[in-house]
Tab-separated table of C-alpha atoms in Angstrom:
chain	number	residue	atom	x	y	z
M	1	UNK	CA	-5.777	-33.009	-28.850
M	2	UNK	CA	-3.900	-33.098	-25.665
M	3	UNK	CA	-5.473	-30.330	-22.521
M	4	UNK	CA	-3.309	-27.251	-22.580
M	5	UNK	CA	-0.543	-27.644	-19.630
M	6	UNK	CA	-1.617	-25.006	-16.818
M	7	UNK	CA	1.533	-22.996	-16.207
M	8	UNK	CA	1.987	-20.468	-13.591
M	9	UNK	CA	4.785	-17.806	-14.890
M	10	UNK	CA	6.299	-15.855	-11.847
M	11	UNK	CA	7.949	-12.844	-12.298
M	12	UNK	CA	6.878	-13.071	-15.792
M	13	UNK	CA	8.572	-9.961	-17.106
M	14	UNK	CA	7.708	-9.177	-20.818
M	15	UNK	CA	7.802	-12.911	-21.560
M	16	UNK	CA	10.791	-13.678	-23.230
M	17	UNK	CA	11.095	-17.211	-21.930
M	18	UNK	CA	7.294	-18.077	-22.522
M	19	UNK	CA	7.414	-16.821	-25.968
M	20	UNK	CA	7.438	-20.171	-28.117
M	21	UNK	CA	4.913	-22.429	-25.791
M	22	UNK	CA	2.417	-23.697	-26.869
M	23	UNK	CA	-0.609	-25.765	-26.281
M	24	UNK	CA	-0.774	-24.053	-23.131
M	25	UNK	CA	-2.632	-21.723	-20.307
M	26	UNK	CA	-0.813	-19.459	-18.831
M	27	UNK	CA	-1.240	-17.617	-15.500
M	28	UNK	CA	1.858	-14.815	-15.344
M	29	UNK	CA	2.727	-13.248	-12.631
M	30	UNK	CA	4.106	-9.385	-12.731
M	31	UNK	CA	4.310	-7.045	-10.229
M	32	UNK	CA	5.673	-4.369	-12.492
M	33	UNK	CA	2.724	-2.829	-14.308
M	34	UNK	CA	4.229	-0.802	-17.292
M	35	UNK	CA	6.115	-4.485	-17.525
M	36	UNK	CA	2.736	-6.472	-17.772
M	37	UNK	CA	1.340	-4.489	-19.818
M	38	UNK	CA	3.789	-5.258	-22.347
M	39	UNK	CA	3.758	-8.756	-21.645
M	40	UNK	CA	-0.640	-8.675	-21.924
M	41	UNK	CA	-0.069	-6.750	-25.353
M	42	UNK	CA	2.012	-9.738	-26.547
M	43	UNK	CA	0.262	-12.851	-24.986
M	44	UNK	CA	-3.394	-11.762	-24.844
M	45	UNK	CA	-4.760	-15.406	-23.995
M	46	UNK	CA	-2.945	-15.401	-20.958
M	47	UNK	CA	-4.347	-14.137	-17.947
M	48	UNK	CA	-1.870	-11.458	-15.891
M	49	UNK	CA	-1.810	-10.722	-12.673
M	50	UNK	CA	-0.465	-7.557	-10.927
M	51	UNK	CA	0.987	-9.190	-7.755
M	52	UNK	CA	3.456	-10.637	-5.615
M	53	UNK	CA	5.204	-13.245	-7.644
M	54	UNK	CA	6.827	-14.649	-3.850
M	55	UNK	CA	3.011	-14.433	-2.246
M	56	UNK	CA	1.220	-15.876	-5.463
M	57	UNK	CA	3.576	-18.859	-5.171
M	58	UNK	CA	2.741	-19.849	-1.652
M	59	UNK	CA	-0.741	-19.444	-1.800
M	60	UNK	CA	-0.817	-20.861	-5.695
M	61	UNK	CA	1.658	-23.753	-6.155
M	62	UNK	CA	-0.610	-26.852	-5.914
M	63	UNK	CA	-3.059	-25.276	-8.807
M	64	UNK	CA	-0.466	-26.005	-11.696
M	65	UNK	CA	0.790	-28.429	-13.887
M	66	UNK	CA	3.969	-26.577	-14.183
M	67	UNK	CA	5.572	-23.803	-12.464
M	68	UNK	CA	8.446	-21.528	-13.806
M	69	UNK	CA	9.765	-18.856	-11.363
M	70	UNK	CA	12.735	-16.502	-11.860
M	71	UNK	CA	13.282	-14.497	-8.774
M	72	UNK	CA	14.751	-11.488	-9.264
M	73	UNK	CA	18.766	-11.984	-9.593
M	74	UNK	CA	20.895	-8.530	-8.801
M	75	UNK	CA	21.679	-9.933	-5.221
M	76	UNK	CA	23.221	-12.665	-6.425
M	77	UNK	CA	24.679	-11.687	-9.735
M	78	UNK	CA	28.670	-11.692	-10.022
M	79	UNK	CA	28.566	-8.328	-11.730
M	80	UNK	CA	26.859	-6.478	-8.960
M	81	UNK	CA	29.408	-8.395	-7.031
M	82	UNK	CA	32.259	-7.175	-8.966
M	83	UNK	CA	30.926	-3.790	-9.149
M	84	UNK	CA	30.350	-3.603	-5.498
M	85	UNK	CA	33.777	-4.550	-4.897
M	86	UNK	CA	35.366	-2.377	-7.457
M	87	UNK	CA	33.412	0.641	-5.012
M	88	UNK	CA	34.614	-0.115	-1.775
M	89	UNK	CA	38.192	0.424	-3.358
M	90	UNK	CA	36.921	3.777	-4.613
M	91	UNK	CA	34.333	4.941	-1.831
M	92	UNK	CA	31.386	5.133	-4.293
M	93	UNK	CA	27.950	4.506	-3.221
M	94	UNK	CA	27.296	1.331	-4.340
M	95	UNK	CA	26.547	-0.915	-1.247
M	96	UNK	CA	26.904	-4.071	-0.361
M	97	UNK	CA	24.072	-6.047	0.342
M	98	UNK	CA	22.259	-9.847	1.288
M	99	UNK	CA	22.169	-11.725	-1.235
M	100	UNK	CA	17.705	-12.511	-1.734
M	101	UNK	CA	17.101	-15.563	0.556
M	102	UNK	CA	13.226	-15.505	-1.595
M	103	UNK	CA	15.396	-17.243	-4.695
M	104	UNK	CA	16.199	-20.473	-2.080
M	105	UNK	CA	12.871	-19.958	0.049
M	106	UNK	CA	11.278	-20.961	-3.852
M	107	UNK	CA	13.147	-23.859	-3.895
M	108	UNK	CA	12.810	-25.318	-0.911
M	109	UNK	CA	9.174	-24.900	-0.873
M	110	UNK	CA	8.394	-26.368	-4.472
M	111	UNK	CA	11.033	-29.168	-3.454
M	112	UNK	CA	8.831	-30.086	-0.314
M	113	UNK	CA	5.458	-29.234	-1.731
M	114	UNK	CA	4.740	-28.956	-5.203
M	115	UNK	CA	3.741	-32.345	-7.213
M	116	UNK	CA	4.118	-30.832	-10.210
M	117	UNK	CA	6.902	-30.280	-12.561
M	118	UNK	CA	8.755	-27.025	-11.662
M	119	UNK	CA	11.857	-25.042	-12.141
M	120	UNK	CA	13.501	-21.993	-10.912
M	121	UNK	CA	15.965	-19.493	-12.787
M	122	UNK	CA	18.405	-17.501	-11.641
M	123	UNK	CA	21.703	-15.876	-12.497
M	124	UNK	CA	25.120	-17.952	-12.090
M	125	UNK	CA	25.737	-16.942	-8.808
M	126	UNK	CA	29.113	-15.183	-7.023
M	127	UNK	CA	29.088	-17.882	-4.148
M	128	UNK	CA	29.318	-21.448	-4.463
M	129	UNK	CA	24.731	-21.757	-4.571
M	130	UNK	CA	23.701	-23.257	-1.595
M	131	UNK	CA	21.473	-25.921	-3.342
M	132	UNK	CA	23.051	-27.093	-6.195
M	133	UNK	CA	21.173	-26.463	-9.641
M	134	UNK	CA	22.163	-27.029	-13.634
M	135	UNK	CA	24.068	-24.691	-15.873
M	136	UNK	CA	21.785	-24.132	-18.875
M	137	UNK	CA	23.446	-21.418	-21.005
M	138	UNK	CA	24.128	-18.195	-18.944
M	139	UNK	CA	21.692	-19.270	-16.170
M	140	UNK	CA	20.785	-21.664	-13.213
M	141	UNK	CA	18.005	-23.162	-12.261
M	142	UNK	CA	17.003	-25.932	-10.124
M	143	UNK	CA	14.386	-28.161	-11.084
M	144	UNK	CA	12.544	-31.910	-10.109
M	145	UNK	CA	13.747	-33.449	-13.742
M	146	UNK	CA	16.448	-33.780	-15.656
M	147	UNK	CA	17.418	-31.148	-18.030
M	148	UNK	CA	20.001	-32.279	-19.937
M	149	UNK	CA	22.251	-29.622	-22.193
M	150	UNK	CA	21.224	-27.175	-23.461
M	151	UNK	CA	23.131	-25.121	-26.322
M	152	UNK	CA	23.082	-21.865	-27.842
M	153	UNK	CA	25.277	-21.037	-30.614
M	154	UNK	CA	24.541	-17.017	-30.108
M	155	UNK	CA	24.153	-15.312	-26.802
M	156	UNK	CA	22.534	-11.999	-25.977
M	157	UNK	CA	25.682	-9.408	-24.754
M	158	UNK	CA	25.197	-6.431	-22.763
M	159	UNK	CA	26.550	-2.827	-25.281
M	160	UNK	CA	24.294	-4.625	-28.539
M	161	UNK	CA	21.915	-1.700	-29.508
M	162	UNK	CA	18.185	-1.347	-29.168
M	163	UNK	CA	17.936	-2.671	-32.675
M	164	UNK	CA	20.200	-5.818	-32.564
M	165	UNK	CA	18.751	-6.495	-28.645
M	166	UNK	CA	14.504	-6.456	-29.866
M	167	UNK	CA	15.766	-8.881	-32.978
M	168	UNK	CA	17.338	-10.978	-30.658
M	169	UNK	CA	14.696	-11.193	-28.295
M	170	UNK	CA	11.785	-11.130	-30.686
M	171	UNK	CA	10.486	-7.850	-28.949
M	172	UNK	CA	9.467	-4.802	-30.710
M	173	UNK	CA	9.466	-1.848	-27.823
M	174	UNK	CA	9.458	1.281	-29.673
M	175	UNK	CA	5.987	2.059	-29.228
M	176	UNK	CA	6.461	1.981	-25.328
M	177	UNK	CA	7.071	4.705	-22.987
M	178	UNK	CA	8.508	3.732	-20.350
M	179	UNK	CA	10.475	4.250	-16.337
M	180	UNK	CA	12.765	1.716	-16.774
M	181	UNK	CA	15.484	1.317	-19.542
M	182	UNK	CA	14.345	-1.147	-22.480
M	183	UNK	CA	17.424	-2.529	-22.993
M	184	UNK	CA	17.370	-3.489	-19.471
M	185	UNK	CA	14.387	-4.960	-19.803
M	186	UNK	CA	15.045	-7.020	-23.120
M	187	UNK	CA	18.790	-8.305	-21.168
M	188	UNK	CA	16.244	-9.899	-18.129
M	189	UNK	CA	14.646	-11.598	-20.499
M	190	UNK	CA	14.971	-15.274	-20.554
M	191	UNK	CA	15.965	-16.673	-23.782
M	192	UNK	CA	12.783	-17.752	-26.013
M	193	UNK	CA	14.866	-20.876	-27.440
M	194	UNK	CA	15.683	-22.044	-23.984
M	195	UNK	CA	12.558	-21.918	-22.565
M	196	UNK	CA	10.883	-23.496	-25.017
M	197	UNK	CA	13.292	-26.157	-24.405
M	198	UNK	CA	12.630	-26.583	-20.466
M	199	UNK	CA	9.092	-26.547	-20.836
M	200	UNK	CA	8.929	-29.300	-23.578
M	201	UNK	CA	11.003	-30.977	-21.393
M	202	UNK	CA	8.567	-30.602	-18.829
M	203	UNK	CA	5.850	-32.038	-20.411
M	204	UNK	CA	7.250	-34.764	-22.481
């Protein structure tokens, strides 16, 4: 049998997009820690860190085989966009802001640095991106091999209900209490199927 693949998980959330690896060992990254305790309930073999996803990389990156990141998107997202322009028309308090330099700072560095195989997800941006990445379903990401296409027949839409949202995402969070919404938190999640589909594209 083939050595697990070392994989470093930034910004690991619950752990929707490692949900279907396998023959793998995991190092996931969370600073959240409601959030990672959710994903250490469901992936018990893995080891979790509370921490910095950003730091972790920089200090981290040459210890892996393969390294997903997924920055944290709002800045960059074409609702907030829409939504921020939408309240300038009507003076609300939404604000404009930068859009997170840390998602291209990620790139760059595993671009120059890493000799492993890596990728990093994001939203579809509001601005042409300023490295250019590949479309896989509803996200982006940027990567040192080819991913192909990648199709999903079903996609997970923002107004399902807490029922229809866990099935689709394979989560059960009804025994959690919790600050932030659930639904929120099952939405961030990157779909299972699709990163199943990077990673064995990783290693193959």
């Amino acid at each position: 049998m083939l050595a697990p693949v070392r994989v470093l998980n930034l910004y690991a959330g619950i752990g929707g997009n490692r949900k279907h690896w396998e023959n793998v060992e995991v190092t996931a990254i969370e600073y959240n820690e409601e959030i990672a305790m959710i994903y250490k309930d469901h992936f018990p073999n893995d080891t979790v860190i509370v921490a910095d996803a950003h730091e972790y990389l920089l200090k981290n990156y040459m210890n892996f085989d393969f390294i997903w990141s997924s920055p944290p998107c709002p800045t960059h997202s074409r609702m907030r966009y829409t939504c921020t322009k939408q309240a300038q028309k009507t003076r609300d308090k939404l604000e404009v802001v930068y859009p997170s330099m840390v998602l291209y700072q990620e790139i760059i560095l595993l671009q120059k640095y890493a000799n492993c195989k890596w990728v990093v997800e994001n939203v579809i941006p509001y601005y042409e991106p300023l490295i250019k990445g590949t479309k896989l379903g509803r996200h982006l990401f940027w990567s040192n091999f080819d991913l192909g296409k990648f199709e999903k027949k079903t996609e997970v839409l923002r107004g399902n209900s807490m029922k229809i949202l866990q099935e689709q995402r394979g989560f059960d969070l009804s025994k959690y209490k919790l600050k932030q919404r659930k639904d929120t938190i099952l939405l961030n999640c990157v779909d299972s199927e699709l990163g199943k589909y990077v990673l064995d594209l990783a290693v193959s």
